[in-house]
Amino acid sequence: NHSEFILGIDVGTSGMRAVVVESKGFSEEKIVFSTTVTMPFPERTSNQSEQNPAIWLMTLEKLFSQLQSFNNVSKITKLVLDATSSTVLLCDQNGTPKTPALMYDDKRAQTQANLIKKAGPNESGAHGASSTLAKVLWLENHLQATQSQQDLNAYFICHQIDFLNYFLTGKTNITDENNALKLGYDSMRQGWPEWVKKLVSIPLPDVVAPGTELAKIQPGLTQQYGFNPNLMVYTGTTDSIAAFLASGANQVGDAVTSLGSTLAIKLLSDQPVFAPQYGIYSHRLKGQWLVGGASNAGGAVLLKYFALDTLIELLPQIHIDKPTHLHYYPLLEPGERFPISNAKLPPKLTPRPDSDIEFLQAIIEGLVEIEVLAYERLSELGTPKVKRIFTAGGGLKNAVWMTLRAQQLAAEIEPANNTDAAFGVTRLISK
Ligand code: ADP
């Protein structure tokens, strides 16, 4: 069982990171090289966020230059990227950008989002002004003012990852199923729905599974950076799926909880769940389904009531074994989607005990109750029961939160093995 060298690249918002993994298969991996290049932030105004895609190419080439300090570049046989989902632009047949890239958080496509709402079913991943589909319709609309439909027909849709994969391989108009979800691709039926075809006037990309052979790297890049001429580039996935893969989760019943500003969970399931009222959708991944949902509650509520240093001081004073029984629902503001779907749900943070220590304890207890309910809700909706929960995010540093979770979640709890998406993405294609 010999090892292989895989190059994984995570394309984020503030930079790109490359990792070379020497792999004999899942959890028999060694990170033998890593490097990072920062990128200028997108240009943002109130509801707009864009970037010149030429920056991505420059950053990628810088990354390749830095890779030269790895001694075995020519031994790398596989290359795979993950990128920010729903960042998109339109290109012509030569891969020349015809529009700026609208970034993941761009929300200008409100009119287009309304069209999508009328045309598409609730469970589509393409809803909202920041969906890839809304952005593509906005870009198309923008170009139609100056270009003929004939010209537009020769353009193609480039997710951030497609643009870079085109640069690497010269292959156009192909993307992976995970990035395609927010463009309206129907993973269940494995095709573009009619309503999406009707809305978009330029051709929709071919869609393949993440981790599919795309093409060998371009000879020019081989010469310039000393790559192996047989280096195969594979289709990738989104940044959050790549981070999930890094955690160690790999079996049905494995999950990742992110204890971030908000609480997000992802569970590997043998069945998909699409429950739009809860904001739950599913990505196809290696023949299984990655079901995800996010609560509006999370670590940010703790920081609203306590400065971080106060929090750190009070945590050890909590009597974990004496529950407050206050059953808070700690939100920053009214409104929740998952695990309770109610746009007007008020935060519950009363009655407030005299002691700040007990108040803090009650908020943490409330956050744990929400996570318990979240996993229960997923299994009501058709996923298997959660068996292992890998944990990521700043909440890992909150010992009280972690202890209460371990007591109340009916699953094995452990920290994520790794949170590096550039490493995680290599697991799409390792043996
Ligand atoms: P984000 O989702 O914004 O990236 P983080 O994952 O960095 O947030 O942090 C999420 C939460 O973790 C914070 O809101 C806070 O409640 C908690 N947290 C962060 N650092 C610490 C710490 N040193 N001790 C205890 N809790 C912490």
Tab-separated table of C-alpha atoms and ligand atoms in Angstrom:
chain	number	residue	atom	x	y	z
A	1	ASN	CA	0.000	0.000	0.000
A	2	HIS	CA	2.185	2.818	-1.235
A	3	SER	CA	1.570	6.460	-0.465
A	4	GLU	CA	0.660	9.259	-2.854
A	5	PHE	CA	1.253	13.000	-2.718
A	6	ILE	CA	-1.882	15.130	-3.004
A	7	LEU	CA	-1.952	18.921	-3.263
A	8	GLY	CA	-5.035	20.525	-1.699
A	9	ILE	CA	-5.775	24.231	-2.095
A	10	ASP	CA	-8.315	26.150	-0.056
A	11	VAL	CA	-9.472	29.330	-1.753
A	12	GLY	CA	-10.902	31.606	0.911
A	13	THR	CA	-11.904	35.241	1.070
A	14	SER	CA	-8.771	36.596	2.641
A	15	GLY	CA	-6.263	34.253	1.050
A	16	MET	CA	-5.326	30.856	-0.329
A	17	ARG	CA	-3.695	27.996	1.465
A	18	ALA	CA	-1.945	24.969	-0.012
A	19	VAL	CA	-1.229	21.707	1.747
A	20	VAL	CA	0.680	18.702	0.429
A	21	VAL	CA	-0.485	15.477	1.995
A	22	GLU	CA	1.387	12.206	1.820
A	23	SER	CA	-1.503	9.786	1.992
A	24	LYS	CA	-2.065	6.064	2.235
A	25	GLY	CA	-5.804	6.596	2.672
A	26	PHE	CA	-8.219	8.077	5.207
A	27	SER	CA	-6.530	8.903	8.534
A	28	GLU	CA	-3.209	7.601	7.232
A	29	GLU	CA	-2.094	10.996	6.102
A	30	LYS	CA	0.865	13.170	6.836
A	31	ILE	CA	0.940	16.876	6.040
A	32	VAL	CA	4.373	17.300	4.506
A	33	PHE	CA	4.148	20.908	3.347
A	34	SER	CA	1.845	23.874	3.794
A	35	THR	CA	1.893	27.513	2.814
A	36	THR	CA	-0.466	30.491	2.734
A	37	VAL	CA	-0.794	33.627	0.602
A	38	THR	CA	-3.035	36.505	1.658
A	39	MET	CA	-5.358	38.266	-0.739
A	40	PRO	CA	-6.781	41.821	-0.610
A	41	PHE	CA	-10.313	41.893	0.798
A	42	PRO	CA	-13.213	42.204	-1.632
A	43	GLU	CA	-14.404	45.715	-2.426
A	44	ARG	CA	-17.531	46.174	-0.358
A	45	THR	CA	-20.292	48.756	-0.279
A	46	SER	CA	-23.629	48.366	1.518
A	47	ASN	CA	-25.040	45.424	-0.427
A	48	GLN	CA	-22.270	44.820	-2.946
A	49	SER	CA	-19.107	42.804	-2.637
A	50	GLU	CA	-16.877	42.127	-5.607
A	51	GLN	CA	-13.357	41.179	-6.553
A	52	ASN	CA	-11.283	41.195	-9.706
A	53	PRO	CA	-10.704	37.499	-10.515
A	54	ALA	CA	-7.219	38.376	-11.802
A	55	ILE	CA	-6.315	38.620	-8.109
A	56	TRP	CA	-7.145	34.927	-7.704
A	57	LEU	CA	-4.781	33.954	-10.511
A	58	MET	CA	-1.974	36.079	-9.102
A	59	THR	CA	-2.508	34.587	-5.666
A	60	LEU	CA	-2.551	31.046	-7.030
A	61	GLU	CA	0.690	31.645	-8.924
A	62	LYS	CA	2.270	33.068	-5.769
A	63	LEU	CA	1.186	29.925	-3.961
A	64	PHE	CA	2.828	27.802	-6.671
A	65	SER	CA	6.022	29.857	-6.333
A	66	GLN	CA	6.054	29.210	-2.583
A	67	LEU	CA	5.439	25.538	-3.257
A	68	GLN	CA	8.905	25.461	-4.811
A	69	SER	CA	10.403	25.171	-1.345
A	70	PHE	CA	8.786	21.726	-1.121
A	71	ASN	CA	11.414	19.344	-2.454
A	72	ASN	CA	9.126	16.851	-4.140
A	73	VAL	CA	6.825	18.966	-6.325
A	74	SER	CA	7.208	16.520	-9.207
A	75	LYS	CA	5.968	13.665	-7.011
A	76	ILE	CA	2.552	15.270	-6.547
A	77	THR	CA	0.098	13.288	-8.671
A	78	LYS	CA	-3.245	14.792	-7.670
A	79	LEU	CA	-4.504	18.350	-7.221
A	80	VAL	CA	-7.869	19.435	-5.843
A	81	LEU	CA	-9.351	22.796	-4.782
A	82	ASP	CA	-12.146	23.992	-2.579
A	83	ALA	CA	-13.490	27.525	-2.798
A	84	THR	CA	-16.033	29.920	-1.405
A	85	SER	CA	-19.441	28.789	-2.499
A	86	SER	CA	-21.655	31.246	-4.423
A	87	THR	CA	-18.815	33.501	-5.564
A	88	VAL	CA	-19.342	33.716	-9.327
A	89	LEU	CA	-18.531	35.532	-12.598
A	90	LEU	CA	-19.156	35.104	-16.330
A	91	CYS	CA	-16.351	34.355	-18.778
A	92	ASP	CA	-16.026	34.048	-22.540
A	93	GLN	CA	-14.773	30.960	-24.382
A	94	ASN	CA	-11.146	31.941	-23.777
A	95	GLY	CA	-11.719	32.117	-20.066
A	96	THR	CA	-11.511	35.903	-20.147
A	97	PRO	CA	-13.646	37.436	-17.391
A	98	LYS	CA	-16.540	39.448	-18.824
A	99	THR	CA	-17.779	40.602	-15.415
A	100	PRO	CA	-16.275	41.183	-11.990
A	101	ALA	CA	-16.742	38.327	-9.546
A	102	LEU	CA	-19.737	38.828	-7.275
A	103	MET	CA	-18.590	37.540	-3.910
A	104	TYR	CA	-20.454	35.127	-1.649
A	105	ASP	CA	-21.889	37.958	0.481
A	106	ASP	CA	-23.054	40.203	-2.384
A	107	LYS	CA	-26.770	40.930	-2.011
A	108	ARG	CA	-27.572	43.245	-4.904
A	109	ALA	CA	-29.612	40.648	-6.820
A	110	GLN	CA	-32.847	41.283	-4.911
A	111	THR	CA	-35.106	41.519	-7.985
A	112	GLN	CA	-33.614	38.258	-9.271
A	113	ALA	CA	-34.194	36.607	-5.889
A	114	ASN	CA	-37.880	37.531	-6.182
A	115	LEU	CA	-38.047	35.926	-9.650
A	116	ILE	CA	-36.445	32.773	-8.246
A	117	LYS	CA	-38.903	32.710	-5.368
A	118	LYS	CA	-41.792	32.684	-7.832
A	119	ALA	CA	-40.254	30.151	-10.202
A	120	GLY	CA	-38.534	27.621	-7.961
A	121	PRO	CA	-39.670	25.149	-5.313
A	122	ASN	CA	-38.978	26.010	-1.662
A	123	GLU	CA	-36.375	23.299	-1.225
A	124	SER	CA	-34.066	24.648	-3.917
A	125	GLY	CA	-30.628	25.777	-2.744
A	126	ALA	CA	-30.863	28.789	-5.081
A	127	HIS	CA	-33.033	31.092	-2.962
A	128	GLY	CA	-31.990	34.494	-1.661
A	129	ALA	CA	-30.169	37.484	-3.159
A	130	SER	CA	-26.765	35.964	-2.425
A	131	SER	CA	-27.460	32.654	-4.177
A	132	THR	CA	-25.301	31.883	-7.196
A	133	LEU	CA	-28.389	31.768	-9.402
A	134	ALA	CA	-29.556	35.252	-8.369
A	135	LYS	CA	-26.064	36.608	-9.060
A	136	VAL	CA	-25.841	34.930	-12.471
A	137	LEU	CA	-29.208	36.395	-13.464
A	138	TRP	CA	-28.048	39.816	-12.296
A	139	LEU	CA	-24.812	39.555	-14.284
A	140	GLU	CA	-26.655	38.371	-17.368
A	141	ASN	CA	-29.067	41.239	-17.086
A	142	HIS	CA	-26.188	43.649	-16.721
A	143	LEU	CA	-24.462	42.325	-19.867
A	144	GLN	CA	-27.627	42.268	-21.957
A	145	ALA	CA	-27.531	46.071	-22.037
A	146	THR	CA	-24.351	46.022	-24.103
A	147	GLN	CA	-24.056	42.566	-25.684
A	148	SER	CA	-26.110	40.481	-28.087
A	149	GLN	CA	-27.736	37.247	-26.972
A	150	GLN	CA	-25.490	35.493	-29.497
A	151	ASP	CA	-22.418	36.703	-27.625
A	152	LEU	CA	-23.967	35.741	-24.316
A	153	ASN	CA	-24.637	32.213	-25.581
A	154	ALA	CA	-20.900	31.743	-25.917
A	155	TYR	CA	-20.234	32.792	-22.316
A	156	PHE	CA	-20.075	30.410	-19.412
A	157	ILE	CA	-20.758	30.503	-15.725
A	158	CYS	CA	-17.677	30.340	-13.546
A	159	HIS	CA	-17.904	29.677	-9.870
A	160	GLN	CA	-14.691	30.803	-8.207
A	161	ILE	CA	-13.487	27.197	-8.280
A	162	ASP	CA	-14.367	26.729	-11.974
A	163	PHE	CA	-12.389	29.817	-12.921
A	164	LEU	CA	-9.281	28.471	-11.213
A	165	ASN	CA	-9.797	24.941	-12.524
A	166	TYR	CA	-10.046	26.400	-16.010
A	167	PHE	CA	-6.722	28.144	-15.494
A	168	LEU	CA	-5.220	24.852	-14.324
A	169	THR	CA	-6.634	22.579	-17.025
A	170	GLY	CA	-8.181	24.606	-19.840
A	171	LYS	CA	-11.516	22.837	-19.309
A	172	THR	CA	-14.567	25.067	-19.388
A	173	ASN	CA	-18.196	24.810	-18.396
A	174	ILE	CA	-17.904	22.029	-15.858
A	175	THR	CA	-18.443	22.202	-12.117
A	176	ASP	CA	-18.998	20.020	-9.068
A	177	GLU	CA	-22.313	19.147	-7.538
A	178	ASN	CA	-21.616	20.913	-4.233
A	179	ASN	CA	-20.817	24.277	-5.800
A	180	ALA	CA	-23.768	23.828	-8.179
A	181	LEU	CA	-26.340	23.530	-5.374
A	182	LYS	CA	-26.776	27.305	-4.979
A	183	LEU	CA	-27.061	27.661	-8.743
A	184	GLY	CA	-30.204	25.540	-8.498
A	185	TYR	CA	-28.871	22.087	-9.403
A	186	ASP	CA	-31.114	19.270	-8.213
A	187	SER	CA	-28.875	16.733	-6.492
A	188	MET	CA	-31.726	14.328	-5.804
A	189	ARG	CA	-32.659	14.031	-9.491
A	190	GLN	CA	-29.128	14.659	-10.704
A	191	GLY	CA	-29.942	17.376	-13.196
A	192	TRP	CA	-30.842	20.983	-13.898
A	193	PRO	CA	-34.513	21.615	-13.149
A	194	GLU	CA	-36.608	22.987	-16.020
A	195	TRP	CA	-37.367	26.186	-14.093
A	196	VAL	CA	-33.624	26.955	-13.796
A	197	LYS	CA	-33.089	26.294	-17.509
A	198	LYS	CA	-35.912	28.698	-18.284
A	199	LEU	CA	-34.525	31.488	-16.102
A	200	VAL	CA	-30.920	31.385	-17.296
A	201	SER	CA	-30.201	32.303	-20.906
A	202	ILE	CA	-26.523	31.311	-21.049
A	203	PRO	CA	-25.600	27.612	-20.993
A	204	LEU	CA	-25.590	25.856	-17.628
A	205	PRO	CA	-22.412	23.933	-16.743
A	206	ASP	CA	-22.042	20.168	-16.817
A	207	VAL	CA	-22.176	18.906	-13.279
A	208	VAL	CA	-20.080	16.035	-11.916
A	209	ALA	CA	-19.475	14.593	-8.466
A	210	PRO	CA	-16.850	16.291	-6.265
A	211	GLY	CA	-13.537	14.480	-6.666
A	212	THR	CA	-14.013	13.548	-10.335
A	213	GLU	CA	-11.020	13.557	-12.697
A	214	LEU	CA	-11.110	16.825	-14.632
A	215	ALA	CA	-7.940	16.860	-16.745
A	216	LYS	CA	-4.176	16.908	-16.505
A	217	ILE	CA	-2.582	20.193	-15.539
A	218	GLN	CA	-1.677	22.499	-18.449
A	219	PRO	CA	1.816	21.904	-19.884
A	220	GLY	CA	2.726	25.582	-19.413
A	221	LEU	CA	2.241	25.271	-15.649
A	222	THR	CA	4.184	22.008	-15.599
A	223	GLN	CA	7.153	23.738	-17.172
A	224	GLN	CA	6.945	26.834	-15.039
A	225	TYR	CA	6.519	25.172	-11.647
A	226	GLY	CA	8.056	21.754	-12.109
A	227	PHE	CA	4.820	19.812	-11.766
A	228	ASN	CA	4.587	16.213	-12.870
A	229	PRO	CA	3.218	16.214	-16.451
A	230	ASN	CA	0.695	13.586	-15.313
A	231	LEU	CA	-0.574	15.681	-12.407
A	232	MET	CA	-4.340	15.150	-12.483
A	233	VAL	CA	-6.691	17.952	-11.432
A	234	TYR	CA	-9.943	16.831	-9.793
A	235	THR	CA	-13.221	18.641	-9.268
A	236	GLY	CA	-13.501	19.997	-5.746
A	237	THR	CA	-16.122	21.221	-3.348
A	238	THR	CA	-17.086	24.179	-1.156
A	239	ASP	CA	-14.962	25.508	1.705
A	240	SER	CA	-17.341	24.383	4.427
A	241	ILE	CA	-17.550	20.827	3.084
A	242	ALA	CA	-13.757	20.701	2.871
A	243	ALA	CA	-13.563	21.778	6.539
A	244	PHE	CA	-16.075	19.055	7.414
A	245	LEU	CA	-13.849	16.463	5.738
A	246	ALA	CA	-10.861	17.710	7.759
A	247	SER	CA	-12.654	17.096	11.064
A	248	GLY	CA	-12.346	13.319	10.883
A	249	ALA	CA	-16.061	12.737	10.297
A	250	ASN	CA	-16.378	10.064	7.619
A	251	GLN	CA	-19.208	7.682	8.476
A	252	VAL	CA	-22.968	7.885	8.500
A	253	GLY	CA	-23.891	9.219	11.972
A	254	ASP	CA	-20.761	11.390	12.216
A	255	ALA	CA	-21.347	15.101	12.639
A	256	VAL	CA	-19.568	18.390	13.116
A	257	THR	CA	-20.915	21.089	15.417
A	258	SER	CA	-19.377	24.525	14.956
A	259	LEU	CA	-19.569	26.468	18.198
A	260	GLY	CA	-19.002	29.792	16.517
A	261	SER	CA	-20.817	33.104	16.786
A	262	THR	CA	-23.730	31.004	15.650
A	263	LEU	CA	-24.205	27.300	16.126
A	264	ALA	CA	-24.008	25.228	12.938
A	265	ILE	CA	-24.302	21.492	12.548
A	266	LYS	CA	-23.572	19.081	9.712
A	267	LEU	CA	-24.407	15.398	9.828
A	268	LEU	CA	-23.400	12.631	7.446
A	269	SER	CA	-26.531	10.723	6.502
A	270	ASP	CA	-27.592	7.911	4.197
A	271	GLN	CA	-30.617	9.995	3.205
A	272	PRO	CA	-30.965	13.611	2.143
A	273	VAL	CA	-33.165	16.052	4.040
A	274	PHE	CA	-34.548	19.189	2.456
A	275	ALA	CA	-36.592	21.169	4.962
A	276	PRO	CA	-36.691	24.766	3.768
A	277	GLN	CA	-38.706	25.987	6.755
A	278	TYR	CA	-35.719	25.040	8.915
A	279	GLY	CA	-33.134	26.201	6.374
A	280	ILE	CA	-31.914	22.620	6.080
A	281	TYR	CA	-30.479	21.303	2.860
A	282	SER	CA	-28.236	18.424	1.831
A	283	HIS	CA	-25.117	18.059	-0.241
A	284	ARG	CA	-24.232	14.809	-1.967
A	285	LEU	CA	-20.807	13.688	-0.838
A	286	LYS	CA	-19.070	10.404	-1.664
A	287	GLY	CA	-22.336	8.523	-2.137
A	288	GLN	CA	-23.767	9.859	1.127
A	289	TRP	CA	-25.533	13.053	2.124
A	290	LEU	CA	-24.202	15.902	4.199
A	291	VAL	CA	-27.192	17.460	5.952
A	292	GLY	CA	-26.670	20.930	7.378
A	293	GLY	CA	-28.560	23.421	9.484
A	294	ALA	CA	-27.716	26.494	11.539
A	295	SER	CA	-29.274	28.169	14.550
A	296	ASN	CA	-29.199	31.923	15.148
A	297	ALA	CA	-28.144	31.183	18.703
A	298	GLY	CA	-24.485	30.673	19.511
A	299	GLY	CA	-21.363	31.987	21.194
A	300	ALA	CA	-22.112	35.592	20.197
A	301	VAL	CA	-24.886	35.718	22.814
A	302	LEU	CA	-22.312	34.999	25.537
A	303	LEU	CA	-20.186	37.883	24.292
A	304	LYS	CA	-23.200	40.195	24.225
A	305	TYR	CA	-23.621	39.854	27.993
A	306	PHE	CA	-20.012	39.267	29.067
A	307	ALA	CA	-16.701	40.683	27.932
A	308	LEU	CA	-14.404	37.808	26.992
A	309	ASP	CA	-12.084	38.327	29.974
A	310	THR	CA	-15.053	38.434	32.381
A	311	LEU	CA	-16.396	35.273	30.779
A	312	ILE	CA	-13.063	33.535	31.252
A	313	GLU	CA	-12.971	34.645	34.884
A	314	LEU	CA	-16.536	33.509	35.679
A	315	LEU	CA	-16.505	30.118	33.928
A	316	PRO	CA	-14.507	28.256	36.627
A	317	GLN	CA	-16.898	29.568	39.288
A	318	ILE	CA	-19.942	27.857	37.766
A	319	HIS	CA	-21.434	24.902	39.657
A	320	ILE	CA	-22.086	22.684	36.658
A	321	ASP	CA	-23.716	19.976	38.748
A	322	LYS	CA	-26.363	22.418	40.034
A	323	PRO	CA	-28.491	23.204	36.957
A	324	THR	CA	-30.398	26.493	36.949
A	325	HIS	CA	-33.522	24.972	35.345
A	326	LEU	CA	-34.104	28.334	33.641
A	327	HIS	CA	-34.378	26.841	30.115
A	328	TYR	CA	-33.263	29.960	28.260
A	329	TYR	CA	-33.398	30.310	24.477
A	330	PRO	CA	-30.437	32.651	23.986
A	331	LEU	CA	-30.774	34.692	20.784
A	332	LEU	CA	-29.285	38.084	19.906
A	333	GLU	CA	-32.602	39.223	18.470
A	334	PRO	CA	-36.043	37.708	17.750
A	335	GLY	CA	-36.201	35.082	15.020
A	336	GLU	CA	-34.995	31.498	14.673
A	337	ARG	CA	-34.925	28.938	11.858
A	338	PHE	CA	-33.393	25.805	13.252
A	339	PRO	CA	-34.108	23.776	15.363
A	340	ILE	CA	-37.261	25.892	15.846
A	341	SER	CA	-38.729	27.522	12.771
A	342	ASN	CA	-40.270	30.804	13.876
A	343	ALA	CA	-39.223	34.127	12.347
A	344	LYS	CA	-40.557	35.928	15.435
A	345	LEU	CA	-39.295	33.647	18.190
A	346	PRO	CA	-38.278	35.981	21.034
A	347	PRO	CA	-35.006	35.418	22.900
A	348	LYS	CA	-35.669	33.909	26.319
A	349	LEU	CA	-33.158	35.240	28.857
A	350	THR	CA	-35.384	35.829	31.872
A	351	PRO	CA	-35.825	35.579	34.772
A	352	ARG	CA	-32.316	36.852	35.372
A	353	PRO	CA	-30.720	35.538	38.556
A	354	ASP	CA	-28.975	38.020	40.862
A	355	SER	CA	-25.728	36.177	40.338
A	356	ASP	CA	-23.884	36.811	37.057
A	357	ILE	CA	-22.322	33.388	37.428
A	358	GLU	CA	-25.746	31.735	37.378
A	359	PHE	CA	-26.891	33.950	34.522
A	360	LEU	CA	-23.880	32.827	32.477
A	361	GLN	CA	-24.550	29.207	33.388
A	362	ALA	CA	-28.184	29.509	32.267
A	363	ILE	CA	-27.143	30.885	28.865
A	364	ILE	CA	-24.701	28.041	28.315
A	365	GLU	CA	-27.329	25.503	29.405
A	366	GLY	CA	-29.711	27.069	26.897
A	367	LEU	CA	-27.157	26.724	24.090
A	368	VAL	CA	-26.683	23.052	24.935
A	369	GLU	CA	-30.455	22.467	24.942
A	370	ILE	CA	-30.629	24.005	21.461
A	371	GLU	CA	-27.926	21.671	20.170
A	372	VAL	CA	-29.664	18.636	21.704
A	373	LEU	CA	-32.916	19.722	20.065
A	374	ALA	CA	-31.122	20.312	16.758
A	375	TYR	CA	-29.883	16.723	16.519
A	376	GLU	CA	-33.300	15.438	17.600
A	377	ARG	CA	-34.934	17.519	14.884
A	378	LEU	CA	-32.600	16.132	12.222
A	379	SER	CA	-33.455	12.580	13.163
A	380	GLU	CA	-37.194	13.412	13.142
A	381	LEU	CA	-36.652	14.681	9.613
A	382	GLY	CA	-35.115	11.377	8.545
A	383	THR	CA	-31.386	11.278	9.305
A	384	PRO	CA	-29.810	8.491	11.340
A	385	LYS	CA	-29.112	9.194	15.020
A	386	VAL	CA	-25.875	11.077	15.586
A	387	LYS	CA	-23.094	8.850	16.962
A	388	ARG	CA	-19.983	11.018	17.004
A	389	ILE	CA	-19.806	14.793	17.127
A	390	PHE	CA	-16.581	16.494	16.141
A	391	THR	CA	-16.480	20.026	17.507
A	392	ALA	CA	-14.973	23.143	15.956
A	393	GLY	CA	-15.020	26.883	16.709
A	394	GLY	CA	-14.194	29.228	19.574
A	395	GLY	CA	-16.664	27.502	21.909
A	396	LEU	CA	-14.111	24.680	22.283
A	397	LYS	CA	-12.324	27.041	24.673
A	398	ASN	CA	-15.385	27.231	26.942
A	399	ALA	CA	-14.890	24.283	29.328
A	400	VAL	CA	-18.351	24.579	30.869
A	401	TRP	CA	-20.022	24.485	27.486
A	402	MET	CA	-17.958	21.451	26.488
A	403	THR	CA	-18.659	19.581	29.739
A	404	LEU	CA	-22.404	20.157	29.582
A	405	ARG	CA	-22.457	19.056	25.953
A	406	ALA	CA	-20.629	15.858	26.836
A	407	GLN	CA	-23.230	15.202	29.551
A	408	GLN	CA	-26.321	15.950	27.526
A	409	LEU	CA	-25.709	14.983	23.926
A	410	ALA	CA	-26.227	11.275	23.372
A	411	ALA	CA	-23.093	10.917	21.257
A	412	GLU	CA	-19.335	10.725	21.534
A	413	ILE	CA	-17.981	14.273	21.646
A	414	GLU	CA	-14.496	15.129	20.504
A	415	PRO	CA	-12.669	18.129	19.090
A	416	ALA	CA	-12.304	18.185	15.300
A	417	ASN	CA	-9.028	16.434	14.437
A	418	ASN	CA	-8.235	19.225	12.065
A	419	THR	CA	-10.061	22.279	10.707
A	420	ASP	CA	-7.845	23.033	7.725
A	421	ALA	CA	-9.990	22.970	4.573
A	422	ALA	CA	-6.907	22.630	2.338
A	423	PHE	CA	-6.149	19.368	4.124
A	424	GLY	CA	-9.805	18.275	4.220
A	425	VAL	CA	-10.313	18.674	0.494
A	426	THR	CA	-7.552	16.146	-0.255
A	427	ARG	CA	-9.787	13.522	1.383
A	428	LEU	CA	-12.179	13.848	-1.532
A	429	ILE	CA	-9.682	12.013	-3.681
A	430	SER	CA	-7.443	10.016	-1.371
A	431	LYS	CA	-7.521	6.259	-1.726
B	1	ADP	P1	-16.861	32.979	14.644
B	1	ADP	O1	-18.023	32.066	14.385
B	1	ADP	O2	-17.298	34.426	14.616
B	1	ADP	O3	-15.645	32.670	13.841
B	1	ADP	P2	-15.391	31.877	16.934
B	1	ADP	O4	-15.487	30.459	16.527
B	1	ADP	O5	-14.069	32.535	16.891
B	1	ADP	O6	-16.497	32.768	16.206
B	1	ADP	O7	-15.891	32.037	18.462
B	1	ADP	C1	-17.189	31.671	18.795
B	1	ADP	C2	-17.479	31.817	20.275
B	1	ADP	O8	-16.522	31.115	21.042
B	1	ADP	C3	-17.444	33.215	20.821
B	1	ADP	O9	-18.650	33.895	20.556
B	1	ADP	C4	-17.248	32.948	22.309
B	1	ADP	O10	-18.507	32.685	22.937
B	1	ADP	C5	-16.446	31.677	22.335
B	1	ADP	N1	-15.023	31.901	22.671
B	1	ADP	C6	-14.053	32.389	21.889
B	1	ADP	N2	-12.879	32.459	22.524
B	1	ADP	C7	-13.089	31.976	23.765
B	1	ADP	C8	-12.266	31.794	24.945
B	1	ADP	N3	-10.970	32.098	24.935
B	1	ADP	N4	-12.855	31.265	26.038
B	1	ADP	C9	-14.164	30.953	26.044
B	1	ADP	N5	-14.980	31.120	24.995
B	1	ADP	C10	-14.464	31.633	23.876
